[in-house]
Amino acid sequence: MLRLSTLAAASLIALFAGQPAAAQSADAESPAYKDASRSVDERVADLLGRMTLEEKVAQLQGVWRDKNQFLDDDGRFDAEEAAEAIPHGIGQVTRPSDYWNRGGVDGEDPNRTARDTVELVNAIQKWLLEETRLGIPALMHEEGLHGFQARGATSFPQAIALASTWDPELVEEVYTVVAREIRSWGSRLALTPVVDVARDPRWGRIEETYGEDPHLVAEMGLASVRGFQGRDFGGGHPSGGETPLGDGRVMATLKHMTGHGQPESGTNIGPAQISERTLREMFFPPFERAVQEAGAMSVMASYNEIDGVPSHVNSWLLEDVLRDEWGFTGFVVADYFAVIQLMELHGVVGDLAEAAAQSLAAGVDIELPNRHAFPELVALATSGAVPMSDIDTAVARNLRAKFLAGLFDDPYADADEAEALTGNAEARALAERTAEKAATLLRNEGDLLPLDLSKINRLAVIGPNASEAILGGYTDVPAHTVPLLDGIRTRVGDAAEVVFAQGVHITESRNWFADEVTLADPEENRRLIKEAVEVARGADVVVLAIGDNEQTSREAWAAGHLGDRTSLQLVGEQGELVRAVVATGTPTVVVMVHGRPLAIRWIAENVPAILDAWYPGQEGGTALARVLFGDVNPGGKLPLTIPRHVGQLPMFYNAKPTARRGYLFETTDPLYPFGFGLSYTTFDISEPTLDRTSMPADGTATVSVTVTNTGDRAGDEVVQLYIRDVVSSVTRPIQELKAFERLTLEPGASREVSFTVGPEQLRFFDRAMDRVVEPGEFELRVGSSSVDQKTVTLTVE
């Protein structure tokens, strides 16, 4: 089997070096690489031996806005222009669904329909297969962070909301649907999931992550990779297997290797001031497990630097760790424009040629999204400045992906199928169910929730996030959306009067792509607040929807397109709105619709009920209405810590023992702890028991608890296992999540939950940076959050 580590790729290349094409196939009319009955390694080797230098380098490049060079004014493929623009073929086509040649996101028709996209993809592939010398198809890629980012595709709850479900099986279902939609449009690579561990909530991309804990992020990352690729495909697995990509599946890309989730000052692409130990214990595990357990096919290098070395030239990161230690056999893609940023931002190279040579040598296999630096590789290889072996290694990795994806044998898509699958009823139902599972109840004083319609004549729905579906970043326009206001009106029907007041606007626009962000006019907002107060006074209860939108927390992809913040407070006049509504005395429920942790201290102390929805996706209004009125019992849990204010940062639950000594005039306690979430029912989790109280370092033990629903309605609880190493040779976190299980119980029902504890849960990196399990005592803490726990001690001999 083909395991394309650096060594294996070199061996494969050497096998065919210098052989004429005729010697590589017994039948020149039917070359081996076109024979689907042959193994992938045979096909790669045969094709590689036939390629010119120009054809090889073409495979290491992508086209995005460069697509315009082979499209006509209406965005259709032009074969004559293609013969000039990509005569030697192309490695990848970036986001075939978008319309950069028709004005981009600020013009009309920023994205193609399903049918238009399929027609374009098929035309490109047909031309590449039939009109280029060797007939090498392109790998098309798309974005799929929380749904296919295309016109009419399903928008699921944002990634941070998916993490709040604490339900990997559900997350796998979600990404199975995302994969199906992407594949039906003709692409076979998704640039997702984001498995960065997020440890700074000022960072605008925190909404794209699965939270602050390496185990939770890893479990959600595994689920997403399995949803995209299926469980039989493991193209990046250390075994180097050749099982082809299944129908309806796409290859996954792990983003971003690594340290991206704790940038200096919380600013995107800022240096990651992180030690090797912290990298290995906090940031590497999700990537390592996704490679070794799910066989993720692709990895994207990160924009940032670690200890002075940008990731795109960090051979220790991309070769020593990723390939040699973890056995990764897939391919590494550059983040968009990151190769030229080595020159323009980092200043570690003097020109594009150096950027190409150094990133290729470090293990970057293809430049995305456009052709900037890697075209220089032709001249560099011709002069001997870049070894041909470096180019051949990268080409072999990219070709292997195309063969495994089935592109040489059937690269085409079906427009009728794409239209039938995109945003269909099944996908909408899953989006609704996922939003229900993600909803997290943070406060419910006096059991205000669920709302009792028999006691409500007039219900006021107020706030900037009530009448519009706020979806978050990496989203296009779904075929269908349900804002909270619409969901409530549908659920209430004629049982009560539902009235609406805007309250405030947050920003003048919600365009995620727009560079400029302008806050709404404060005076106009204060006029709207007065109107909202009058509406609140005349109501029996208020549902107040506040938080963020796509402009107030987002990816800061350039100095002129910012998205990180210095504050965790509500933006604009939202705080004034909340205080004014609460002052009316009308019972108020705050629904948080947002993408980052918000320091809502006053709200937490003064508003009786708080429901955290994050960005709940296109069906969020329906789902949240069902939660508010008790049709669904919320069971989500926080995937990160909510600080009281920005001055407490960094603020994550798995801190070191010396990290929380205290502050003058302030507490070190968070506003809401990691893993926290309430329910409309109550649960009891028994004292944990062990099947053995001591074991050898290579042994296992089972810790068990009994969970009982002690309330009067069915509900979900997430049982969480944390471990603390009491005495260790290096400092360890005060606790670490190691396992969890979400379960549903009827009133009065009980269930036993057991977790296995062994070397995987107990090991760490010692002073010599070796993974070890040291003898001693370990506290096993089981409970419903990182603060509500019961403990039993396990001794390792």
PDB file of C-alpha atoms in Angstrom, residues 152-155 177 180-181 185 418-428 479-480 618-619:
ATOM      1  CA  GLY A 152     -29.333  27.559  -1.321  1.00  0.00           C
ATOM      2  CA  ALA A 153     -27.285  25.044   0.673  1.00  0.00           C
ATOM      3  CA  THR A 154     -28.207  24.042   4.225  1.00  0.00           C
ATOM      4  CA  SER A 155     -26.815  26.249   7.000  1.00  0.00           C
ATOM      5  CA  VAL A 177     -25.245  15.940   4.875  1.00  0.00           C
ATOM      6  CA  ARG A 180     -23.445  15.106   0.300  1.00  0.00           C
ATOM      7  CA  GLU A 181     -24.325  18.643  -0.780  1.00  0.00           C
ATOM      8  CA  TRP A 185     -22.109  20.115  -6.838  1.00  0.00           C
ATOM      9  CA  ALA A 418     -27.490  18.535  -6.853  1.00  0.00           C
ATOM     10  CA  GLU A 419     -30.769  20.422  -6.971  1.00  0.00           C
ATOM     11  CA  ALA A 420     -32.627  17.575  -5.275  1.00  0.00           C
ATOM     12  CA  LEU A 421     -30.126  17.167  -2.438  1.00  0.00           C
ATOM     13  CA  THR A 422     -29.334  20.793  -1.669  1.00  0.00           C
ATOM     14  CA  GLY A 423     -31.287  22.199   1.248  1.00  0.00           C
ATOM     15  CA  ASN A 424     -33.883  19.434   1.079  1.00  0.00           C
ATOM     16  CA  ALA A 425     -36.430  18.521   3.755  1.00  0.00           C
ATOM     17  CA  GLU A 426     -34.167  15.923   5.370  1.00  0.00           C
ATOM     18  CA  ALA A 427     -31.365  18.465   5.740  1.00  0.00           C
ATOM     19  CA  ARG A 428     -33.734  21.077   7.162  1.00  0.00           C
ATOM     20  CA  ALA A 479     -32.971  28.511   0.511  1.00  0.00           C
ATOM     21  CA  HIS A 480     -34.914  28.751   3.756  1.00  0.00           C
ATOM     22  CA  GLN A 618     -31.223  28.375   9.319  1.00  0.00           C
ATOM     23  CA  GLU A 619     -33.902  26.536  11.321  1.00  0.00           C
TER      24      GLU A 619
END
